[in-house]
XYZ file of N, CA and C in Angstrom:
816
model
N 142.362 144.901 153.788
C 142.173 144.194 152.522
C 142.755 145.037 151.387
N 143.472 144.384 150.457
C 144.087 145.102 149.341
C 144.056 144.216 148.105
N 143.441 144.713 147.050
C 143.426 143.999 145.776
C 144.431 144.678 144.860
N 145.431 143.940 144.443
C 146.534 144.542 143.699
C 146.326 144.522 142.193
N 145.345 143.791 141.707
C 145.203 143.584 140.273
C 143.771 143.880 139.851
N 143.599 144.892 138.999
C 142.260 145.212 138.514
C 141.666 144.077 137.684
N 142.524 143.249 137.124
C 142.017 142.096 136.376
C 141.190 141.182 137.267
N 141.525 141.131 138.552
C 140.760 140.314 139.490
C 139.314 140.798 139.571
N 139.157 142.114 139.595
C 137.810 142.685 139.656
C 137.042 142.404 138.360
N 137.754 142.436 137.253
C 137.114 142.126 135.979
C 136.656 140.672 135.944
N 137.464 139.781 136.500
C 137.067 138.375 136.599
C 135.814 138.245 137.447
N 135.781 138.956 138.578
C 134.610 138.908 139.455
C 133.355 139.364 138.720
N 133.435 140.473 137.998
C 132.264 140.996 137.291
C 131.793 140.030 136.210
N 132.732 139.376 135.546
C 132.341 138.402 134.523
C 131.726 137.153 135.142
N 132.225 136.753 136.306
C 131.609 135.624 137.005
C 130.179 135.957 137.421
N 129.945 137.205 137.803
C 128.595 137.632 138.156
C 127.665 137.535 136.951
N 128.227 137.703 135.785
C 127.418 137.658 134.563
C 127.223 136.237 134.047
N 128.295 135.442 134.056
C 128.237 134.111 133.435
C 127.858 133.001 134.405
N 128.152 133.193 135.719
C 127.899 132.174 136.745
C 128.661 130.876 136.458
N 129.816 131.033 135.817
C 130.581 129.840 135.443
C 132.048 130.206 135.251
N 132.947 129.446 135.877
C 134.378 129.684 135.659
C 134.771 129.315 134.238
N 134.119 128.302 133.682
C 134.444 127.874 132.323
C 134.042 128.934 131.298
N 132.823 129.472 131.435
C 132.363 130.494 130.488
C 133.146 131.800 130.659
N 133.499 132.117 131.888
C 134.299 133.320 132.123
C 135.674 133.176 131.484
N 136.275 131.998 131.635
C 137.587 131.754 131.033
C 137.524 131.913 129.517
N 136.487 131.359 128.917
C 136.332 131.451 127.468
C 136.143 132.894 127.027
N 135.341 133.632 127.778
C 135.059 135.022 127.428
C 136.292 135.900 127.536
N 137.116 135.639 128.561
C 138.303 136.468 128.795
C 139.545 135.936 128.090
N 139.419 134.771 127.454
C 140.568 134.198 126.763
C 141.630 133.679 127.717
N 141.218 133.205 128.886
C 142.145 132.668 129.881
C 141.772 131.230 130.174
N 142.638 130.534 130.918
C 142.353 129.152 131.298
C 141.374 129.129 132.469
N 140.654 128.015 132.575
C 139.725 127.878 133.690
C 140.470 127.832 135.028
N 141.662 127.251 135.034
C 142.452 127.191 136.268
C 142.855 128.595 136.723
N 143.131 129.482 135.754
C 143.468 130.871 136.098
C 142.279 131.549 136.773
N 141.077 131.365 136.210
C 139.875 131.981 136.777
C 139.635 131.447 138.190
N 139.798 130.142 138.365
C 139.600 129.542 139.686
C 140.615 130.079 140.685
N 141.851 130.285 140.236
C 142.887 130.818 141.117
C 142.566 132.248 141.540
N 142.111 133.062 140.585
C 141.746 134.446 140.902
C 140.575 134.475 141.876
N 139.595 133.609 141.649
C 138.434 133.543 142.543
C 138.868 133.180 143.956
N 139.781 132.227 144.067
C 140.280 131.828 145.396
C 140.972 133.003 146.087
N 141.752 133.779 145.328
C 142.432 134.942 145.900
C 141.432 136.003 146.352
N 140.406 136.228 145.549
C 139.388 137.203 145.909
C 138.643 136.780 147.174
N 138.349 135.494 147.267
C 137.657 134.996 148.459
C 138.488 135.241 149.715
N 139.798 135.048 149.590
C 140.665 135.256 150.744
C 140.772 136.737 151.084
N 140.956 137.586 150.067
C 141.137 139.010 150.305
C 139.857 139.680 150.813
N 138.716 139.222 150.339
C 137.445 139.831 150.724
C 136.781 139.121 151.895
N 137.358 137.986 152.293
C 136.837 137.222 153.430
C 135.366 136.862 153.236
N 135.056 136.393 152.022
C 133.688 135.992 151.705
C 133.751 134.963 150.580
N 132.880 133.959 150.587
C 132.922 132.949 149.510
C 132.546 133.519 148.141
N 131.806 134.621 148.125
C 131.394 135.322 146.898
C 130.392 134.533 146.062
N 130.641 133.231 145.877
C 129.734 132.400 145.091
C 129.567 131.046 145.769
N 128.378 130.491 145.626
C 128.126 129.122 146.060
C 127.608 128.335 144.867
N 127.857 127.051 144.861
C 127.429 126.230 143.719
C 125.952 125.867 143.848
N 125.260 125.930 142.717
C 123.848 125.567 142.660
C 123.574 124.872 141.337
N 122.340 124.483 141.139
C 121.981 123.808 139.889
C 122.173 124.724 138.688
N 122.068 126.054 138.902
C 122.225 127.009 137.815
C 123.677 127.417 137.590
N 124.581 126.932 138.441
C 125.986 127.316 138.338
C 126.435 128.019 139.598
N 127.236 129.048 139.462
C 127.723 129.817 140.609
C 126.713 130.892 140.977
N 126.183 130.801 142.198
C 125.207 131.782 142.664
C 125.903 132.781 143.588
N 125.778 134.088 143.328
C 126.469 135.084 144.152
C 125.903 135.155 145.569
N 126.773 135.412 146.513
C 126.345 135.626 147.893
C 125.746 137.028 148.012
N 125.113 137.305 149.150
C 124.535 138.631 149.368
C 125.613 139.708 149.333
N 126.809 139.369 149.827
C 127.915 140.331 149.812
C 128.344 140.636 148.376
N 128.403 139.603 147.544
C 128.777 139.802 146.139
C 127.774 140.699 145.429
N 126.491 140.518 145.735
C 125.459 141.339 145.108
C 125.569 142.801 145.532
N 126.012 143.029 146.773
C 126.160 144.396 147.273
C 127.344 145.108 146.630
N 128.468 144.396 146.492
C 129.671 145.069 145.997
C 129.722 145.167 144.466
N 128.926 144.361 143.768
C 128.999 144.384 142.303
C 128.801 145.783 141.709
N 127.695 146.513 142.040
C 127.527 147.837 141.423
C 128.622 148.819 141.825
N 129.170 148.671 143.034
C 130.245 149.573 143.465
C 131.508 149.331 142.640
N 131.828 148.059 142.435
C 133.009 147.729 141.631
C 132.792 148.166 140.180
N 131.565 147.957 139.663
C 131.246 148.357 138.295
C 131.455 149.858 138.109
N 130.967 150.632 139.071
C 131.110 152.087 138.989
C 132.577 152.511 139.086
N 133.330 151.829 139.958
C 134.745 152.181 140.124
C 135.525 151.924 138.839
N 135.274 150.787 138.212
C 135.970 150.463 136.965
C 135.549 151.422 135.856
N 134.270 151.799 135.871
C 133.790 152.758 134.876
C 134.533 154.087 135.004
N 134.743 154.547 136.240
C 135.455 155.804 136.454
C 136.911 155.706 135.995
N 137.532 154.566 136.270
C 138.912 154.367 135.821
C 138.977 154.368 134.293
N 138.006 153.691 133.664
C 137.959 153.634 132.199
C 137.829 155.030 131.607
N 136.942 155.837 132.213
C 136.742 157.196 131.724
C 138.012 158.028 131.871
N 138.733 157.831 132.983
C 139.939 158.631 133.217
C 141.041 158.303 132.217
N 140.976 157.116 131.625
C 141.998 156.699 130.668
C 141.646 157.052 129.228
N 140.390 157.521 129.014
C 139.982 157.901 127.664
C 140.706 159.180 127.247
N 141.106 159.292 125.995
C 141.722 160.553 125.527
C 140.734 161.704 125.655
N 141.230 162.884 125.975
C 140.355 164.025 126.199
C 139.688 164.482 124.912
N 140.359 164.365 123.810
C 139.798 164.804 122.547
C 139.282 163.595 121.765
N 138.074 163.751 121.222
C 137.480 162.673 120.426
C 136.992 163.259 119.120
N 137.258 162.549 118.045
C 136.774 162.969 116.734
C 136.177 161.762 116.017
N 134.921 161.842 115.567
C 134.328 160.733 114.815
C 135.155 160.332 113.594
N 135.909 161.271 113.048
C 136.709 160.964 111.858
C 137.798 159.947 112.156
N 138.129 159.767 113.426
C 139.161 158.797 113.802
C 138.597 157.422 114.152
N 137.292 157.279 114.095
C 136.652 156.003 114.401
C 136.838 155.041 113.231
N 137.204 153.797 113.539
C 137.439 152.803 112.483
C 136.164 152.054 112.080
N 135.309 151.755 113.075
C 134.122 150.937 112.813
C 133.008 151.321 113.776
N 131.783 151.287 113.282
C 130.601 151.497 114.113
C 129.689 150.291 113.920
N 129.361 149.617 115.024
C 128.528 148.420 114.954
C 127.284 148.622 115.807
N 126.129 148.480 115.180
C 124.851 148.695 115.854
C 123.925 147.517 115.559
N 123.266 146.998 116.593
C 122.252 145.957 116.432
C 120.883 146.550 116.757
N 119.934 146.367 115.852
C 118.615 146.984 115.994
C 117.521 145.942 115.739
N 116.481 145.985 116.553
C 115.316 145.137 116.329
C 114.770 145.409 114.935
N 114.446 144.357 114.186
C 114.189 144.500 112.752
C 113.154 145.559 112.373
N 111.969 145.628 112.997
C 111.030 146.692 112.599
C 111.605 148.093 112.809
N 112.399 148.262 113.856
C 113.039 149.554 114.110
C 114.143 149.809 113.088
N 114.823 148.741 112.691
C 115.859 148.855 111.668
C 115.255 149.321 110.347
N 114.084 148.773 110.008
C 113.421 149.159 108.765
C 113.028 150.645 108.780
N 112.664 151.131 109.953
C 112.204 152.522 110.030
C 113.344 153.520 110.183
N 114.348 153.195 110.990
C 115.367 154.178 111.343
C 116.750 153.905 110.741
N 116.973 152.701 110.226
C 118.316 152.310 109.804
C 118.951 153.217 108.775
N 118.216 153.558 107.734
C 118.769 154.390 106.666
C 119.174 155.763 107.185
N 118.324 156.367 108.012
C 118.630 157.692 108.558
C 119.872 157.653 109.444
N 120.001 156.582 110.237
C 121.166 156.477 111.120
C 122.444 156.333 110.309
N 122.408 155.496 109.279
C 123.594 155.325 108.424
C 123.967 156.645 107.760
N 122.978 157.368 107.255
C 123.263 158.655 106.615
C 123.904 159.631 107.600
N 123.395 159.635 108.817
C 123.916 160.571 109.823
C 125.346 160.193 110.222
N 125.612 158.898 110.357
C 126.975 158.467 110.675
C 127.928 158.848 109.553
N 127.486 158.630 108.318
C 128.358 158.890 107.175
C 128.671 160.380 107.013
N 127.814 161.239 107.533
C 128.096 162.680 107.490
C 129.304 163.038 108.351
N 129.613 162.192 109.340
C 130.649 162.535 110.313
C 131.895 161.667 110.251
N 131.806 160.516 109.592
C 132.970 159.623 109.568
C 132.919 158.695 108.354
N 134.097 158.262 107.915
C 134.204 157.277 106.835
C 134.375 155.865 107.396
N 134.110 155.691 108.677
C 134.288 154.398 109.333
C 133.421 153.325 108.685
N 133.854 152.083 108.818
C 133.029 150.948 108.406
C 131.783 150.921 109.286
N 130.618 150.783 108.668
C 129.354 150.739 109.406
C 128.781 149.329 109.291
N 128.545 148.716 110.431
C 127.919 147.385 110.465
C 126.606 147.506 111.229
N 125.492 147.401 110.517
C 124.174 147.518 111.133
C 123.408 146.223 110.876
N 123.068 145.537 111.967
C 122.482 144.202 111.826
C 121.245 144.058 112.697
N 120.444 143.029 112.374
C 119.268 142.719 113.187
C 119.688 142.307 114.600
N 118.897 142.717 115.561
C 119.091 142.277 116.950
C 118.801 140.786 117.045
N 119.671 140.039 117.731
C 119.457 138.612 117.948
C 119.643 138.302 119.428
N 119.475 137.044 119.786
C 119.658 136.643 121.184
C 121.113 136.770 121.635
N 122.028 136.957 120.689
C 123.451 137.130 121.019
C 123.829 138.593 121.236
N 122.938 139.509 120.907
C 123.304 140.930 120.878
C 123.720 141.465 122.240
N 123.017 141.075 123.300
C 123.363 141.591 124.631
C 124.800 141.236 124.995
N 125.164 139.976 124.803
C 126.534 139.556 125.130
C 127.556 140.233 124.224
N 127.181 140.489 122.983
C 128.111 141.154 122.067
C 128.333 142.605 122.478
N 127.316 143.245 123.049
C 127.499 144.595 123.594
C 128.442 144.541 124.787
N 128.237 143.568 125.658
C 129.091 143.432 126.840
C 130.524 143.090 126.458
N 130.687 142.328 125.372
C 132.031 141.979 124.903
C 132.644 143.083 124.044
N 131.898 144.179 123.871
C 132.336 145.344 123.093
C 132.539 145.027 121.620
N 131.823 144.002 121.136
C 131.790 143.726 119.706
C 130.722 144.579 119.028
N 129.766 145.054 119.816
C 128.694 145.924 119.329
C 128.729 147.203 120.153
N 128.672 148.355 119.470
C 128.750 149.642 120.164
C 127.440 150.019 120.829
N 126.329 149.754 120.154
C 125.026 150.194 120.656
C 123.938 149.287 120.123
N 122.911 149.091 120.931
C 121.727 148.358 120.498
C 120.509 149.262 120.565
N 119.517 148.958 119.740
C 118.232 149.669 119.769
C 117.162 148.594 119.833
N 116.537 148.477 120.987
C 115.661 147.345 121.243
C 114.492 147.818 122.093
N 113.928 146.897 122.852
C 112.796 147.182 123.725
C 113.278 147.335 125.158
N 112.786 148.335 125.860
C 113.115 148.534 127.263
C 112.598 147.350 128.063
N 113.506 146.631 128.721
C 113.111 145.408 129.414
C 114.058 145.152 130.578
N 113.824 144.045 131.251
C 114.637 143.680 132.411
C 115.954 143.092 131.922
N 116.972 143.923 131.856
C 118.288 143.498 131.405
C 119.274 143.581 132.567
N 120.417 142.884 132.499
C 121.388 142.915 133.608
C 121.930 144.323 133.849
N 122.415 144.564 135.081
C 122.940 145.880 135.440
C 124.161 146.271 134.615
N 124.790 145.304 134.004
C 125.957 145.599 133.176
C 125.573 146.269 131.862
N 124.257 146.334 131.583
C 123.760 147.030 130.401
C 122.989 148.279 130.830
N 123.238 149.380 130.139
C 122.545 150.639 130.398
C 121.484 150.833 129.317
N 120.266 151.190 129.734
C 119.179 151.434 128.793
C 118.649 152.857 128.949
N 118.349 153.487 127.847
C 117.735 154.811 127.860
C 116.479 154.773 126.996
N 115.351 155.068 127.601
C 114.076 155.027 126.877
C 114.051 156.049 125.756
N 113.536 155.620 124.593
C 113.388 156.506 123.455
C 111.934 156.958 123.290
N 111.015 156.019 123.163
C 109.610 156.413 123.024
C 108.694 155.236 123.367
N 107.447 155.571 123.726
C 106.429 154.560 124.024
C 105.781 154.111 122.722
N 105.148 152.939 122.771
C 104.569 152.387 121.558
C 103.103 152.043 121.674
N 102.456 151.998 120.522
C 101.062 151.582 120.405
C 100.970 150.441 119.407
N 99.805 149.805 119.354
C 99.581 148.725 118.397
C 98.417 149.047 117.481
N 98.598 148.841 116.174
C 97.510 149.026 115.215
C 97.352 147.752 114.390
N 96.131 147.432 114.081
C 95.844 146.263 113.256
C 95.859 146.686 111.795
N 96.657 145.992 110.985
C 96.772 146.332 109.568
C 96.582 145.073 108.724
N 96.300 145.270 107.437
C 96.181 144.144 106.508
C 94.743 143.774 106.229
N 94.578 142.597 105.687
C 93.259 142.063 105.325
C 92.605 141.449 106.545
N 91.672 142.190 107.145
C 91.070 141.758 108.403
C 90.257 140.476 108.239
N 89.892 140.143 106.993
C 89.133 138.918 106.730
C 90.056 137.697 106.631
N 91.356 137.939 106.523
C 92.283 136.829 106.354
C 92.815 136.292 107.672
N 93.800 135.429 107.577
C 94.417 134.838 108.770
C 95.182 135.894 109.561
N 95.443 135.572 110.834
C 96.251 136.480 111.641
C 97.694 135.983 111.639
N 98.615 136.910 111.351
C 100.043 136.607 111.321
C 100.694 137.222 112.561
N 101.414 136.411 113.294
C 102.164 136.944 114.438
C 103.617 137.125 114.025
N 104.063 138.370 114.153
C 105.478 138.657 113.908
C 106.234 138.440 115.213
N 107.233 137.566 115.189
C 108.010 137.249 116.391
C 109.278 138.078 116.391
N 109.395 138.931 117.401
C 110.573 139.791 117.550
C 111.450 139.233 118.652
N 112.735 139.051 118.358
C 113.663 138.439 119.302
C 113.719 139.218 120.615
N 113.426 138.503 121.709
C 113.494 139.111 123.031
C 112.318 139.982 123.387
N 111.219 139.892 122.608
C 110.073 140.781 122.855
C 108.785 140.007 123.129
N 108.344 139.216 122.168
C 106.979 138.675 122.255
C 106.886 137.182 121.982
N 107.976 136.472 122.219
C 107.948 135.035 121.964
C 106.852 134.331 122.753
N 106.567 134.841 123.956
C 105.621 134.154 124.841
C 104.408 135.014 125.193
N 104.175 136.096 124.448
C 103.052 136.994 124.729
C 102.247 137.228 123.462
N 100.943 137.430 123.645
C 100.050 137.736 122.528
C 99.310 139.039 122.831
N 100.017 140.151 122.772
C 99.400 141.437 123.100
C 98.298 141.805 122.118
N 98.335 141.256 120.903
C 97.325 141.583 119.908
C 95.929 141.193 120.372
N 95.828 140.233 121.294
C 94.525 139.779 121.755
C 93.809 140.818 122.615
N 94.511 141.868 123.037
C 93.849 142.965 123.732
C 92.939 143.722 122.774
N 93.296 143.779 121.494
C 92.457 144.433 120.485
C 91.565 143.429 119.773
N 92.080 142.198 119.617
C 91.329 141.131 118.941
C 91.274 139.916 119.869
N 90.399 139.948 120.877
C 90.399 138.888 121.901
C 90.148 137.488 121.356
N 89.489 137.389 120.219
C 89.189 136.073 119.652
C 90.204 135.629 118.599
N 91.169 136.463 118.329
C 92.147 136.154 117.275
C 93.117 135.070 117.728
N 93.415 134.168 116.818
C 94.422 133.138 117.039
C 95.390 133.171 115.859
N 96.673 133.314 116.148
C 97.653 133.347 115.071
C 97.776 131.979 114.421
N 97.743 131.957 113.104
C 97.907 130.713 112.353
C 99.154 130.735 111.473
N 99.776 131.910 111.372
C 101.038 132.054 110.647
C 102.001 132.809 111.555
N 103.219 132.281 111.684
C 104.242 132.911 112.521
C 105.461 133.203 111.655
N 105.930 134.446 111.678
C 107.111 134.817 110.890
C 108.036 135.666 111.763
N 109.318 135.670 111.403
C 110.267 136.543 112.101
C 111.019 137.428 111.115
N 110.420 137.608 109.940
C 111.015 138.440 108.903
C 110.019 139.535 108.531
N 110.434 140.798 108.726
C 109.511 141.917 108.564
C 109.100 142.110 107.110
N 110.007 141.858 106.175
C 109.668 142.016 104.766
C 108.623 140.986 104.334
N 108.803 139.752 104.808
C 107.814 138.718 104.497
C 106.468 139.086 105.098
N 106.482 139.590 106.311
C 105.233 140.008 106.951
C 104.494 141.021 106.090
N 105.216 141.997 105.570
C 104.599 143.028 104.737
C 103.991 142.429 103.469
N 104.653 141.419 102.905
C 104.155 140.795 101.678
C 102.876 139.989 101.901
N 102.612 139.619 103.147
C 101.438 138.794 103.466
C 100.177 139.611 103.709
N 100.298 140.923 103.746
C 99.171 141.747 104.188
C 97.989 141.781 103.229
N 98.167 141.357 101.969
C 97.027 141.273 101.059
C 96.083 140.140 101.436
N 96.635 139.106 102.057
C 95.809 137.937 102.383
C 95.657 137.702 103.880
N 96.336 138.503 104.703
C 96.298 138.286 106.145
C 96.403 139.626 106.867
N 96.281 139.588 108.183
C 96.416 140.818 108.967
C 97.304 140.556 110.177
N 97.761 141.637 110.786
C 98.669 141.518 111.920
C 98.555 142.754 112.787
N 99.256 142.749 113.916
C 99.364 143.958 114.725
C 100.738 144.565 114.488
N 100.747 145.840 114.164
C 101.998 146.547 113.890
C 102.342 147.464 115.055
N 103.623 147.466 115.423
C 104.110 148.343 116.488
C 104.439 149.706 115.905
N 103.855 150.768 116.498
C 104.123 152.134 116.054
C 104.437 152.989 117.275
N 104.936 154.204 117.056
C 105.113 155.127 118.171
C 103.731 155.511 118.712
N 103.713 155.977 119.956
C 102.434 156.179 120.658
C 101.460 157.040 119.859
N 100.219 156.534 119.790
C 99.141 157.271 119.128
C 97.853 157.015 119.902
N 97.194 158.078 120.321
C 96.026 157.940 121.188
C 94.878 157.204 120.511
N 94.795 157.292 119.170
C 93.681 156.659 118.467
C 94.031 155.263 117.946
N 95.122 154.690 118.403
C 95.529 153.353 117.947
C 94.583 152.294 118.499
N 94.616 151.099 117.890
C 93.784 149.998 118.378
C 94.149 149.637 119.814
N 95.461 149.675 120.120
C 95.926 149.502 121.497
C 96.830 150.703 121.793
N 96.273 151.794 122.340
C 97.093 153.002 122.554
C 98.305 152.747 123.439
N 98.080 152.114 124.575
C 99.184 151.841 125.501
C 99.555 150.369 125.402
N 100.531 150.088 124.556
C 100.923 148.699 124.323
C 101.854 148.185 125.417
N 102.360 149.094 126.256
C 103.291 148.744 127.333
C 104.582 148.148 126.776
N 105.005 148.663 125.622
C 106.302 148.315 125.039
C 106.996 149.615 124.672
N 108.085 149.913 125.364
C 108.859 151.123 125.087
C 110.175 150.751 124.412
N 110.626 151.590 123.512
C 111.914 151.350 122.870
C 113.030 151.987 123.699
N 114.242 151.466 123.535
C 115.384 151.995 124.290
C 116.674 151.716 123.536
N 117.626 152.633 123.674
C 118.975 152.329 123.217
C 119.689 151.593 124.348
N 120.600 150.700 123.973
C 121.273 149.837 124.945
C 122.776 149.960 124.757
N 123.472 150.206 125.866
C 124.923 150.349 125.850
C 125.519 149.537 126.980
N 126.784 149.185 126.861
C 127.495 148.602 127.984
C 127.595 149.663 129.070
N 127.171 149.326 130.292
C 127.090 150.317 131.356
C 128.427 150.992 131.628
N 129.482 150.211 131.648
C 130.797 150.772 131.977
C 131.384 151.629 130.863
N 130.755 151.598 129.658
C 131.274 152.374 128.519
C 130.321 153.487 128.080
N 129.201 153.643 128.800
C 128.164 154.543 128.292
C 128.593 156.009 128.257
N 129.600 156.361 129.064
C 130.058 157.753 129.075
C 131.381 157.942 128.349
N 131.828 156.909 127.649
C 133.037 157.060 126.846
C 132.705 157.969 125.662
N 133.680 158.687 125.132
C 133.403 159.617 124.022
C 132.721 158.959 122.821
N 133.170 157.770 122.449
C 132.562 157.112 121.293
C 131.118 156.736 121.576
N 130.856 156.195 122.762
C 129.491 155.793 123.104
C 128.566 157.000 123.161
N 129.039 158.084 123.754
C 128.229 159.300 123.827
C 127.922 159.830 122.435
N 128.913 159.792 121.556
C 128.709 160.262 120.182
C 127.657 159.421 119.469
N 127.801 158.093 119.519
C 126.857 157.219 118.821
C 125.462 157.343 119.423
N 125.376 157.341 120.764
C 124.076 157.426 121.420
C 123.361 158.728 121.067
N 124.069 159.829 121.100
C 123.454 161.120 120.772
C 123.024 161.164 119.310
N 123.849 160.596 118.429
C 123.529 160.579 117.006
C 122.269 159.752 116.737
N 122.212 158.559 117.325
C 121.048 157.680 117.122
C 119.793 158.312 117.714
N 119.916 158.871 118.918
C 118.761 159.503 119.555
C 118.230 160.659 118.698
N 119.137 161.446 118.130
C 118.726 162.556 117.275
C 117.984 162.053 116.036
N 118.500 160.982 115.430
C 117.842 160.402 114.251
C 116.436 159.922 114.588
N 116.294 159.271 115.732
C 114.993 158.735 116.139
C 113.985 159.861 116.312
N 114.374 160.909 117.030
C 113.439 162.006 117.293
C 113.104 162.783 116.032
N 114.069 162.924 115.119
C 113.794 163.603 113.853
C 112.790 162.804 113.017
N 112.967 161.472 112.986
C 112.044 160.626 112.229
C 110.653 160.647 112.844
N 110.562 160.601 114.177
C 109.262 160.633 114.845
C 108.542 161.954 114.574
N 109.303 163.031 114.526
C 108.710 164.340 114.260
C 108.233 164.443 112.813
N 109.001 163.858 111.888
C 108.648 163.926 110.464
C 107.483 163.012 110.115
N 107.430 161.828 110.756
C 106.396 160.837 110.442
C 105.750 160.328 111.728
N 104.996 161.182 112.420
C 104.441 160.789 113.722
C 103.417 159.671 113.662
N 102.832 159.440 112.483
C 101.768 158.439 112.380
C 102.297 157.031 112.195
N 103.605 156.874 111.933
C 104.153 155.542 111.658
C 104.480 154.807 112.943
């Protein structure tokens, strides 16, 4: 067996992610017929169907699931070998980071200051949304700072710190649930501390939440504290990178810079 085109492997990895020839074509900027042709060639060269059709789209075969991490690692090594040996932050044009809003409020300013000490690059720092994972995979976003969770193997996560929950605000008022994208849409962890509490106000804006605290109360996520209302909240923070790019010079620089900012802030303000 011989695969002559690395683009074929890239098509395979994207099919594993999208489960659709149409979505893969759109993502790679190619025609759907091209993707189908590459898939047919891969099936012949690998002597395996690789995907079968299901209600959810293209479902990978057991063989496809086995070879995916091997191909991912191989492409990662090739990518690293093609990176220039010397890297300087001063040569970076743009840095794009997506951060969960409460974390953005706490760490965003420090991260921007630290980046600006090393480069004049354009800095784009935005709230994490449901599109952020795909934007990291498409290399539109350099790094994410979110919650450690079950994410695809194409994303690399590194734990930053564990979290606790504290009840803040006017305990006599209504309970406000802050909805964080990809975190608590379907969970009510606050009920571990307030089993009888029922949220009557739902917001997804951290500034608005803060303005409501005179008349309402909520559960706030903080770094681990043994005396918190919920010491072990079972929510850990993590930086998120594209797996195949996590060891590239730029990714290593940004990841180390962000990690340093986080630990410095935690050391300076451990109670927050």
